[in-house]
Amino acid sequence: MDHPLLGIRVLDFTQVLSGPFATMLLADAGADVVKVERPDRGDITRGWGPPFIHGESVYFAAFNRGKRSICLDLTNSEMSDVARRLSLKADVVIENLRMGVMERYGLGPDELLKEHPELIYVSIRSYPNYSSRALDSGLEVVLEAESGLMSITGSGNQAEPTRQGVAVIDMMTGMAVVARIYQALYMRAKTGKGEYLTISLEEISALMMTHPWLMYLQGETVYQASGSRHPNIAPYEVFQTKDQLLLLGAVDDAQFLRLATVLGHPEWAVKSDWTTNEKRVCDRDKLHQAIESQLISEGAEYWHTRFAHAKLPVGIVKSIEAAAEEWRDRQGPKLYAQHPVFGQLAWPVSPWRQQGGNVLAPPTLGNATQTVLSEWLGEQNG
């Protein structure tokens, strides 16, 4: 089914990334997503850049396709009442404001679910509602630091911990939100009742850190920052070839035999200190040197072809420029929109819109205020 959420109305009070990413994916699945924004500035990421194109933020455009925007000043009682009435027409209300803010405007889950028992109300928090830190601010990078993720990112000889190249906790949280909303919609179809859902970045960061935390708690082994290397598998890292870097791995002994055979040294897998993964992990520096001494003789494309033919995990390390241009020029489905400022925009397909095609462009601020008030509330003037 191309649009499983067709007819589902989502009122979106989120900004920055985790919430907008979630509602973008809901829009990909066909939901009618209406983004509620402050009239003076809108989503804070409208000001994030450069790059800007004629004042429009590329960051905002990346995570807000498929939506319509309305402007409501929630500090104004008349406008907060409009938001309340819109909420009563929605299937899903989603917000990521500080705990207590929505209640201040008469838009909290208790109030809305009392009037609209079928509503699915989602709050995204930095910390769980039950936590002593529930009122603390905590952007994604704060959770990277506090969870230990930052301490194991980058190479071990770096002077300071390193943040992820993209906001992975935010994006994982967004996908978890989508999964929970699907679950809630399924339960509503069975019971006729909505529910209040809370998901926090802290809980998602803990879920992501299950492996390194258990390594320490159960095995007293501290996961260290190790660049491209995997802490439990060798080889599984980046190597230098004659011209480019190559990511190459062997996740078991059979794969290592094939890798060694491609390199012309099958004896490594049967007559050396590298016959098991445990031995290879313990001797990974010497193993790395031995493999790289062979790879340096030819270019990355040559080795990529050889290792791929041997059914080994292998990939050429690419720059952002190379990866983006390759995706742009590749045949296959993409998502497209015509934007009044950017012109044609394109995005990779998502699991919720794999067939590609045209979507709504990221909205200019308040682009659909009157239209939404008319469609949802039957009002011609906001």
mmCIF file of N, CA and C in Angstrom, residues 180-303:
data_model
loop_
_atom_site.group_PDB
_atom_site.id
_atom_site.type_symbol
_atom_site.label_atom_id
_atom_site.label_comp_id
_atom_site.label_asym_id
_atom_site.label_seq_id
_atom_site.Cartn_x
_atom_site.Cartn_y
_atom_site.Cartn_z
ATOM 1 N N ARG A 180 5.919 3.831 17.288
ATOM 2 C CA ARG A 180 4.931 3.867 18.370
ATOM 3 C C ARG A 180 3.590 4.409 17.886
ATOM 4 N N ILE A 181 3.615 5.375 16.972
ATOM 5 C CA ILE A 181 2.354 5.898 16.438
ATOM 6 C C ILE A 181 1.634 4.827 15.632
ATOM 7 N N TYR A 182 2.371 4.077 14.812
ATOM 8 C CA TYR A 182 1.742 2.965 14.084
ATOM 9 C C TYR A 182 1.126 1.972 15.066
ATOM 10 N N GLN A 183 1.850 1.662 16.132
ATOM 11 C CA GLN A 183 1.339 0.736 17.143
ATOM 12 C C GLN A 183 0.063 1.290 17.775
ATOM 13 N N ALA A 184 0.066 2.586 18.092
ATOM 14 C CA ALA A 184 -1.105 3.201 18.716
ATOM 15 C C ALA A 184 -2.294 3.242 17.762
ATOM 16 N N LEU A 185 -2.040 3.497 16.486
ATOM 17 C CA LEU A 185 -3.126 3.485 15.502
ATOM 18 C C LEU A 185 -3.723 2.086 15.376
ATOM 19 N N TYR A 186 -2.867 1.081 15.410
ATOM 20 C CA TYR A 186 -3.349 -0.306 15.352
ATOM 21 C C TYR A 186 -4.222 -0.618 16.561
ATOM 22 N N MET A 187 -3.757 -0.225 17.753
ATOM 23 C CA MET A 187 -4.540 -0.482 18.960
ATOM 24 C C MET A 187 -5.845 0.308 18.950
ATOM 25 N N ARG A 188 -5.810 1.527 18.416
ATOM 26 C CA ARG A 188 -7.039 2.318 18.344
ATOM 27 C C ARG A 188 -8.063 1.663 17.433
ATOM 28 N N ALA A 189 -7.574 1.062 16.347
ATOM 29 C CA ALA A 189 -8.489 0.368 15.441
ATOM 30 C C ALA A 189 -9.164 -0.807 16.136
ATOM 31 N N LYS A 190 -8.482 -1.406 17.120
ATOM 32 C CA LYS A 190 -9.052 -2.544 17.851
ATOM 33 C C LYS A 190 -9.931 -2.112 19.021
ATOM 34 N N THR A 191 -9.527 -1.029 19.707
ATOM 35 C CA THR A 191 -10.215 -0.652 20.949
ATOM 36 C C THR A 191 -11.059 0.604 20.832
ATOM 37 N N GLY A 192 -10.789 1.405 19.786
ATOM 38 C CA GLY A 192 -11.492 2.677 19.657
ATOM 39 C C GLY A 192 -10.937 3.768 20.543
ATOM 40 N N LYS A 193 -9.827 3.502 21.235
ATOM 41 C CA LYS A 193 -9.278 4.464 22.180
ATOM 42 C C LYS A 193 -7.891 4.942 21.749
ATOM 43 N N GLY A 194 -7.652 6.232 21.966
ATOM 44 C CA GLY A 194 -6.324 6.777 21.767
ATOM 45 C C GLY A 194 -5.475 6.560 23.002
ATOM 46 N N GLU A 195 -4.321 7.221 23.043
ATOM 47 C CA GLU A 195 -3.458 7.093 24.220
ATOM 48 C C GLU A 195 -2.415 8.195 24.230
ATOM 49 N N TYR A 196 -1.772 8.335 25.374
ATOM 50 C CA TYR A 196 -0.693 9.304 25.539
ATOM 51 C C TYR A 196 0.634 8.563 25.518
ATOM 52 N N LEU A 197 1.528 8.957 24.614
ATOM 53 C CA LEU A 197 2.827 8.324 24.453
ATOM 54 C C LEU A 197 3.928 9.320 24.791
ATOM 55 N N THR A 198 4.943 8.867 25.492
ATOM 56 C CA THR A 198 6.129 9.692 25.718
ATOM 57 C C THR A 198 7.359 8.898 25.302
ATOM 58 N N ILE A 199 8.250 9.567 24.606
ATOM 59 C CA ILE A 199 9.517 8.966 24.185
ATOM 60 C C ILE A 199 10.602 10.001 24.444
ATOM 61 N N SER A 200 11.707 9.577 25.032
ATOM 62 C CA SER A 200 12.777 10.525 25.351
ATOM 63 C C SER A 200 14.067 10.175 24.627
ATOM 64 N N LEU A 201 14.840 11.213 24.341
ATOM 65 C CA LEU A 201 16.151 11.011 23.743
ATOM 66 C C LEU A 201 17.051 10.199 24.666
ATOM 67 N N GLU A 202 16.914 10.390 25.977
ATOM 68 C CA GLU A 202 17.745 9.629 26.907
ATOM 69 C C GLU A 202 17.469 8.132 26.795
ATOM 70 N N GLU A 203 16.193 7.755 26.713
ATOM 71 C CA GLU A 203 15.850 6.335 26.596
ATOM 72 C C GLU A 203 16.371 5.752 25.286
ATOM 73 N N ILE A 204 16.268 6.520 24.204
ATOM 74 C CA ILE A 204 16.769 6.029 22.915
ATOM 75 C C ILE A 204 18.288 5.934 22.935
ATOM 76 N N SER A 205 18.960 6.894 23.554
ATOM 77 C CA SER A 205 20.425 6.814 23.626
ATOM 78 C C SER A 205 20.858 5.599 24.436
ATOM 79 N N ALA A 206 20.116 5.281 25.507
ATOM 80 C CA ALA A 206 20.436 4.087 26.294
ATOM 81 C C ALA A 206 20.251 2.825 25.465
ATOM 82 N N LEU A 207 19.174 2.780 24.685
ATOM 83 C CA LEU A 207 18.937 1.635 23.810
ATOM 84 C C LEU A 207 20.078 1.472 22.814
ATOM 85 N N MET A 208 20.537 2.583 22.245
ATOM 86 C CA MET A 208 21.636 2.537 21.286
ATOM 87 C C MET A 208 22.941 2.076 21.926
ATOM 88 N N MET A 209 23.112 2.347 23.215
ATOM 89 C CA MET A 209 24.365 2.019 23.898
ATOM 90 C C MET A 209 24.328 0.660 24.587
ATOM 91 N N THR A 210 23.322 -0.158 24.295
ATOM 92 C CA THR A 210 23.199 -1.470 24.932
ATOM 93 C C THR A 210 24.486 -2.284 24.828
ATOM 94 N N HIS A 211 25.066 -2.338 23.647
ATOM 95 C CA HIS A 211 26.263 -3.167 23.438
ATOM 96 C C HIS A 211 27.447 -2.694 24.282
ATOM 97 N N PRO A 212 27.890 -1.443 24.164
ATOM 98 C CA PRO A 212 29.051 -1.046 24.981
ATOM 99 C C PRO A 212 28.771 -1.044 26.475
ATOM 100 N N TRP A 213 27.539 -0.721 26.877
ATOM 101 C CA TRP A 213 27.232 -0.775 28.310
ATOM 102 C C TRP A 213 27.322 -2.202 28.836
ATOM 103 N N LEU A 214 26.768 -3.172 28.081
ATOM 104 C CA LEU A 214 26.815 -4.561 28.544
ATOM 105 C C LEU A 214 28.229 -5.129 28.483
ATOM 106 N N MET A 215 29.021 -4.682 27.502
ATOM 107 C CA MET A 215 30.424 -5.106 27.479
ATOM 108 C C MET A 215 31.099 -4.779 28.804
ATOM 109 N N TYR A 216 30.792 -3.599 29.327
ATOM 110 C CA TYR A 216 31.403 -3.200 30.598
ATOM 111 C C TYR A 216 30.726 -3.866 31.794
ATOM 112 N N LEU A 217 29.397 -3.838 31.845
ATOM 113 C CA LEU A 217 28.685 -4.330 33.029
ATOM 114 C C LEU A 217 28.776 -5.844 33.185
ATOM 115 N N GLN A 218 28.817 -6.576 32.064
ATOM 116 C CA GLN A 218 28.862 -8.033 32.131
ATOM 117 C C GLN A 218 30.266 -8.591 31.928
ATOM 118 N N GLY A 219 31.068 -7.898 31.141
ATOM 119 C CA GLY A 219 32.391 -8.434 30.836
ATOM 120 C C GLY A 219 33.542 -7.605 31.338
ATOM 121 N N GLU A 220 33.234 -6.464 31.982
ATOM 122 C CA GLU A 220 34.255 -5.565 32.508
ATOM 123 C C GLU A 220 35.253 -5.162 31.427
ATOM 124 N N THR A 221 34.742 -5.038 30.208
ATOM 125 C CA THR A 221 35.558 -4.584 29.087
ATOM 126 C C THR A 221 35.064 -3.209 28.667
ATOM 127 N N VAL A 222 35.952 -2.234 28.655
ATOM 128 C CA VAL A 222 35.562 -0.871 28.311
ATOM 129 C C VAL A 222 35.730 -0.665 26.814
ATOM 130 N N TYR A 223 34.642 -0.349 26.169
ATOM 131 C CA TYR A 223 34.612 -0.050 24.736
ATOM 132 C C TYR A 223 35.390 1.245 24.516
ATOM 133 N N GLN A 224 36.412 1.190 23.677
ATOM 134 C CA GLN A 224 37.262 2.352 23.450
ATOM 135 C C GLN A 224 37.012 2.938 22.066
ATOM 136 N N ALA A 225 37.219 4.245 21.955
ATOM 137 C CA ALA A 225 37.200 4.867 20.633
ATOM 138 C C ALA A 225 38.299 4.238 19.787
ATOM 139 N N SER A 226 37.955 3.768 18.607
ATOM 140 C CA SER A 226 38.940 3.039 17.802
ATOM 141 C C SER A 226 38.802 3.328 16.317
ATOM 142 N N GLY A 227 38.384 4.548 15.997
ATOM 143 C CA GLY A 227 38.281 4.908 14.594
ATOM 144 C C GLY A 227 37.274 4.055 13.866
ATOM 145 N N SER A 228 37.683 3.461 12.757
ATOM 146 C CA SER A 228 36.765 2.643 11.955
ATOM 147 C C SER A 228 36.694 1.196 12.429
ATOM 148 N N ARG A 229 37.509 0.817 13.401
ATOM 149 C CA ARG A 229 37.578 -0.584 13.817
ATOM 150 C C ARG A 229 36.370 -0.998 14.645
ATOM 151 N N HIS A 230 35.973 -2.265 14.482
ATOM 152 C CA HIS A 230 34.934 -2.852 15.324
ATOM 153 C C HIS A 230 35.600 -3.432 16.567
ATOM 154 N N PRO A 231 35.026 -3.221 17.759
ATOM 155 C CA PRO A 231 35.701 -3.707 18.972
ATOM 156 C C PRO A 231 35.736 -5.213 19.112
ATOM 157 N N ASN A 232 34.859 -5.936 18.394
ATOM 158 C CA ASN A 232 34.748 -7.386 18.595
ATOM 159 C C ASN A 232 35.061 -8.208 17.353
ATOM 160 N N ILE A 233 35.431 -7.554 16.260
ATOM 161 C CA ILE A 233 35.675 -8.263 15.003
ATOM 162 C C ILE A 233 36.948 -7.729 14.367
ATOM 163 N N ALA A 234 37.752 -8.612 13.789
ATOM 164 C CA ALA A 234 38.922 -8.210 13.017
ATOM 165 C C ALA A 234 39.144 -9.228 11.899
ATOM 166 N N PRO A 235 39.465 -8.719 10.697
ATOM 167 C CA PRO A 235 39.519 -7.309 10.321
ATOM 168 C C PRO A 235 38.107 -6.749 10.068
ATOM 169 N N TYR A 236 37.952 -5.481 10.366
ATOM 170 C CA TYR A 236 36.667 -4.802 10.157
ATOM 171 C C TYR A 236 36.962 -3.316 10.290
ATOM 172 N N GLU A 237 37.566 -2.736 9.261
ATOM 173 C CA GLU A 237 38.115 -1.381 9.396
ATOM 174 C C GLU A 237 38.501 -0.819 8.032
ATOM 175 N N VAL A 238 39.062 0.381 8.059
ATOM 176 C CA VAL A 238 39.490 1.072 6.846
ATOM 177 C C VAL A 238 40.972 0.800 6.597
ATOM 178 N N PHE A 239 41.290 0.539 5.326
ATOM 179 C CA PHE A 239 42.670 0.298 4.903
ATOM 180 C C PHE A 239 43.025 1.259 3.769
ATOM 181 N N GLN A 240 44.311 1.555 3.657
ATOM 182 C CA GLN A 240 44.800 2.379 2.562
ATOM 183 C C GLN A 240 45.157 1.485 1.372
ATOM 184 N N THR A 241 44.614 1.816 0.203
ATOM 185 C CA THR A 241 45.037 1.155 -1.033
ATOM 186 C C THR A 241 45.996 2.092 -1.767
ATOM 187 N N LYS A 242 46.271 1.781 -3.010
ATOM 188 C CA LYS A 242 47.203 2.605 -3.780
ATOM 189 C C LYS A 242 46.693 4.026 -3.950
ATOM 190 N N ASP A 243 45.351 4.194 -4.016
ATOM 191 C CA ASP A 243 44.831 5.528 -4.305
ATOM 192 C C ASP A 243 43.746 6.026 -3.342
ATOM 193 N N GLN A 244 42.968 5.127 -2.740
ATOM 194 C CA GLN A 244 41.865 5.544 -1.887
ATOM 195 C C GLN A 244 41.760 4.640 -0.663
ATOM 196 N N LEU A 245 40.939 5.087 0.289
ATOM 197 C CA LEU A 245 40.678 4.263 1.463
ATOM 198 C C LEU A 245 39.582 3.254 1.161
ATOM 199 N N LEU A 246 39.718 2.060 1.753
ATOM 200 C CA LEU A 246 38.783 0.968 1.517
ATOM 201 C C LEU A 246 38.338 0.397 2.855
ATOM 202 N N LEU A 247 37.026 0.286 3.040
ATOM 203 C CA LEU A 247 36.490 -0.395 4.224
ATOM 204 C C LEU A 247 36.363 -1.870 3.887
ATOM 205 N N LEU A 248 36.973 -2.717 4.694
ATOM 206 C CA LEU A 248 36.988 -4.151 4.422
ATOM 207 C C LEU A 248 36.782 -4.908 5.724
ATOM 208 N N GLY A 249 35.984 -5.960 5.662
ATOM 209 C CA GLY A 249 35.735 -6.740 6.863
ATOM 210 C C GLY A 249 35.614 -8.224 6.585
ATOM 211 N N ALA A 250 35.761 -8.994 7.650
ATOM 212 C CA ALA A 250 35.511 -10.436 7.625
ATOM 213 C C ALA A 250 34.904 -10.779 8.976
ATOM 214 N N VAL A 251 33.629 -11.136 8.987
ATOM 215 C CA VAL A 251 32.921 -11.274 10.264
ATOM 216 C C VAL A 251 33.015 -12.676 10.858
ATOM 217 N N ASP A 252 33.575 -13.622 10.114
ATOM 218 C CA ASP A 252 33.764 -14.965 10.662
ATOM 219 C C ASP A 252 34.977 -15.601 9.993
ATOM 220 N N ASP A 253 35.304 -16.810 10.406
ATOM 221 C CA ASP A 253 36.517 -17.460 9.906
ATOM 222 C C ASP A 253 36.414 -17.801 8.426
ATOM 223 N N ALA A 254 35.220 -18.158 7.962
ATOM 224 C CA ALA A 254 35.050 -18.482 6.546
ATOM 225 C C ALA A 254 35.315 -17.250 5.685
ATOM 226 N N GLN A 255 34.801 -16.109 6.125
ATOM 227 C CA GLN A 255 35.055 -14.881 5.368
ATOM 228 C C GLN A 255 36.536 -14.518 5.414
ATOM 229 N N PHE A 256 37.178 -14.732 6.540
ATOM 230 C CA PHE A 256 38.596 -14.397 6.611
ATOM 231 C C PHE A 256 39.418 -15.272 5.674
ATOM 232 N N LEU A 257 39.037 -16.532 5.532
ATOM 233 C CA LEU A 257 39.730 -17.401 4.582
ATOM 234 C C LEU A 257 39.584 -16.853 3.166
ATOM 235 N N ARG A 258 38.390 -16.401 2.804
ATOM 236 C CA ARG A 258 38.194 -15.840 1.461
ATOM 237 C C ARG A 258 38.999 -14.557 1.292
ATOM 238 N N LEU A 259 39.028 -13.728 2.327
ATOM 239 C CA LEU A 259 39.808 -12.486 2.260
ATOM 240 C C LEU A 259 41.290 -12.798 2.071
ATOM 241 N N ALA A 260 41.796 -13.713 2.872
ATOM 242 C CA ALA A 260 43.212 -14.066 2.777
ATOM 243 C C ALA A 260 43.541 -14.669 1.418
ATOM 244 N N THR A 261 42.607 -15.443 0.867
ATOM 245 C CA THR A 261 42.821 -16.063 -0.445
ATOM 246 C C THR A 261 42.891 -15.007 -1.533
ATOM 247 N N VAL A 262 42.002 -14.009 -1.491
ATOM 248 C CA VAL A 262 42.042 -12.920 -2.470
ATOM 249 C C VAL A 262 43.388 -12.211 -2.411
ATOM 250 N N LEU A 263 43.930 -12.059 -1.221
ATOM 251 C CA LEU A 263 45.218 -11.381 -1.062
ATOM 252 C C LEU A 263 46.406 -12.275 -1.383
ATOM 253 N N GLY A 264 46.144 -13.549 -1.703
ATOM 254 C CA GLY A 264 47.223 -14.467 -2.047
ATOM 255 C C GLY A 264 47.896 -15.109 -0.858
ATOM 256 N N HIS A 265 47.232 -15.071 0.308
ATOM 257 C CA HIS A 265 47.808 -15.652 1.518
ATOM 258 C C HIS A 265 46.781 -16.494 2.263
ATOM 259 N N PRO A 266 46.293 -17.567 1.655
ATOM 260 C CA PRO A 266 45.306 -18.409 2.344
ATOM 261 C C PRO A 266 45.862 -19.024 3.625
ATOM 262 N N GLU A 267 47.179 -19.115 3.732
ATOM 263 C CA GLU A 267 47.783 -19.709 4.938
ATOM 264 C C GLU A 267 47.500 -18.874 6.192
ATOM 265 N N TRP A 268 47.196 -17.583 6.005
ATOM 266 C CA TRP A 268 46.865 -16.747 7.170
ATOM 267 C C TRP A 268 45.688 -17.322 7.962
ATOM 268 N N ALA A 269 44.785 -17.958 7.261
ATOM 269 C CA ALA A 269 43.559 -18.439 7.907
ATOM 270 C C ALA A 269 43.712 -19.818 8.535
ATOM 271 N N VAL A 270 44.819 -20.507 8.245
ATOM 272 C CA VAL A 270 44.937 -21.886 8.739
ATOM 273 C C VAL A 270 46.239 -22.178 9.479
ATOM 274 N N LYS A 271 47.283 -21.379 9.247
ATOM 275 C CA LYS A 271 48.578 -21.709 9.845
ATOM 276 C C LYS A 271 49.224 -20.521 10.566
ATOM 277 N N SER A 272 48.420 -19.603 11.042
ATOM 278 C CA SER A 272 48.986 -18.413 11.671
ATOM 279 C C SER A 272 48.307 -18.140 13.003
ATOM 280 N N ASP A 273 48.647 -17.009 13.574
ATOM 281 C CA ASP A 273 48.022 -16.582 14.831
ATOM 282 C C ASP A 273 46.654 -15.956 14.597
ATOM 283 N N TRP A 274 46.132 -16.081 13.383
ATOM 284 C CA TRP A 274 44.875 -15.417 13.031
ATOM 285 C C TRP A 274 43.782 -16.410 12.646
ATOM 286 N N THR A 275 43.869 -17.627 13.126
ATOM 287 C CA THR A 275 42.919 -18.666 12.700
ATOM 288 C C THR A 275 41.521 -18.487 13.281
ATOM 289 N N THR A 276 41.377 -17.712 14.339
ATOM 290 C CA THR A 276 40.045 -17.441 14.906
ATOM 291 C C THR A 276 39.862 -15.939 15.055
ATOM 292 N N ASN A 277 38.612 -15.534 15.132
ATOM 293 C CA ASN A 277 38.336 -14.109 15.298
ATOM 294 C C ASN A 277 38.944 -13.575 16.590
ATOM 295 N N GLU A 278 38.874 -14.350 17.665
ATOM 296 C CA GLU A 278 39.442 -13.892 18.937
ATOM 297 C C GLU A 278 40.930 -13.608 18.800
ATOM 298 N N LYS A 279 41.639 -14.499 18.118
ATOM 299 C CA LYS A 279 43.070 -14.282 17.909
ATOM 300 C C LYS A 279 43.315 -13.045 17.047
ATOM 301 N N ARG A 280 42.479 -12.865 16.026
ATOM 302 C CA ARG A 280 42.663 -11.713 15.141
ATOM 303 C C ARG A 280 42.414 -10.397 15.881
ATOM 304 N N VAL A 281 41.402 -10.373 16.743
ATOM 305 C CA VAL A 281 41.130 -9.161 17.522
ATOM 306 C C VAL A 281 42.313 -8.835 18.434
ATOM 307 N N CYS A 282 42.884 -9.844 19.045
ATOM 308 C CA CYS A 282 44.011 -9.631 19.962
ATOM 309 C C CYS A 282 45.284 -9.201 19.236
ATOM 310 N N ASP A 283 45.363 -9.463 17.942
ATOM 311 C CA ASP A 283 46.572 -9.145 17.173
ATOM 312 C C ASP A 283 46.223 -8.224 16.003
ATOM 313 N N ARG A 284 45.234 -7.346 16.216
ATOM 314 C CA ARG A 284 44.694 -6.582 15.098
ATOM 315 C C ARG A 284 45.699 -5.617 14.474
ATOM 316 N N ASP A 285 46.631 -5.056 15.236
ATOM 317 C CA ASP A 285 47.587 -4.117 14.646
ATOM 318 C C ASP A 285 48.487 -4.813 13.626
ATOM 319 N N LYS A 286 49.013 -5.979 13.999
ATOM 320 C CA LYS A 286 49.868 -6.731 13.076
ATOM 321 C C LYS A 286 49.063 -7.201 11.868
ATOM 322 N N LEU A 287 47.823 -7.627 12.106
ATOM 323 C CA LEU A 287 46.952 -8.060 11.013
ATOM 324 C C LEU A 287 46.678 -6.906 10.060
ATOM 325 N N HIS A 288 46.410 -5.737 10.600
ATOM 326 C CA HIS A 288 46.148 -4.566 9.766
ATOM 327 C C HIS A 288 47.345 -4.273 8.862
ATOM 328 N N GLN A 289 48.527 -4.299 9.433
ATOM 329 C CA GLN A 289 49.732 -4.024 8.647
ATOM 330 C C GLN A 289 49.913 -5.042 7.529
ATOM 331 N N ALA A 290 49.649 -6.310 7.834
ATOM 332 C CA ALA A 290 49.822 -7.355 6.822
ATOM 333 C C ALA A 290 48.837 -7.172 5.669
ATOM 334 N N ILE A 291 47.586 -6.896 5.988
ATOM 335 C CA ILE A 291 46.578 -6.711 4.938
ATOM 336 C C ILE A 291 46.894 -5.469 4.118
ATOM 337 N N GLU A 292 47.209 -4.375 4.792
ATOM 338 C CA GLU A 292 47.458 -3.126 4.077
ATOM 339 C C GLU A 292 48.693 -3.217 3.190
ATOM 340 N N SER A 293 49.686 -4.015 3.589
ATOM 341 C CA SER A 293 50.888 -4.169 2.761
ATOM 342 C C SER A 293 50.565 -4.808 1.421
ATOM 343 N N GLN A 294 49.488 -5.589 1.366
ATOM 344 C CA GLN A 294 49.051 -6.181 0.104
ATOM 345 C C GLN A 294 48.155 -5.219 -0.674
ATOM 346 N N LEU A 295 47.270 -4.526 0.038
ATOM 347 C CA LEU A 295 46.315 -3.639 -0.637
ATOM 348 C C LEU A 295 46.989 -2.455 -1.310
ATOM 349 N N ILE A 296 48.116 -2.038 -0.803
ATOM 350 C CA ILE A 296 48.765 -0.838 -1.309
ATOM 351 C C ILE A 296 49.269 -1.011 -2.740
ATOM 352 N N SER A 297 49.284 -2.245 -3.221
ATOM 353 C CA SER A 297 49.815 -2.508 -4.567
ATOM 354 C C SER A 297 48.847 -2.140 -5.679
ATOM 355 N N GLU A 298 47.545 -2.048 -5.371
ATOM 356 C CA GLU A 298 46.535 -1.757 -6.389
ATOM 357 C C GLU A 298 45.553 -0.712 -5.860
ATOM 358 N N GLY A 299 44.753 -0.174 -6.793
ATOM 359 C CA GLY A 299 43.792 0.848 -6.425
ATOM 360 C C GLY A 299 42.535 0.276 -5.783
ATOM 361 N N ALA A 300 41.747 1.163 -5.202
ATOM 362 C CA ALA A 300 40.555 0.745 -4.465
ATOM 363 C C ALA A 300 39.528 0.067 -5.362
ATOM 364 N N GLU A 301 39.344 0.551 -6.573
ATOM 365 C CA GLU A 301 38.361 -0.056 -7.471
ATOM 366 C C GLU A 301 38.731 -1.508 -7.790
ATOM 367 N N TYR A 302 40.011 -1.749 -8.011
ATOM 368 C CA TYR A 302 40.477 -3.113 -8.281
ATOM 369 C C TYR A 302 40.125 -4.030 -7.119
ATOM 370 N N TRP A 303 40.481 -3.593 -5.903
ATOM 371 C CA TRP A 303 40.229 -4.448 -4.750
ATOM 372 C C TRP A 303 38.738 -4.566 -4.447
#
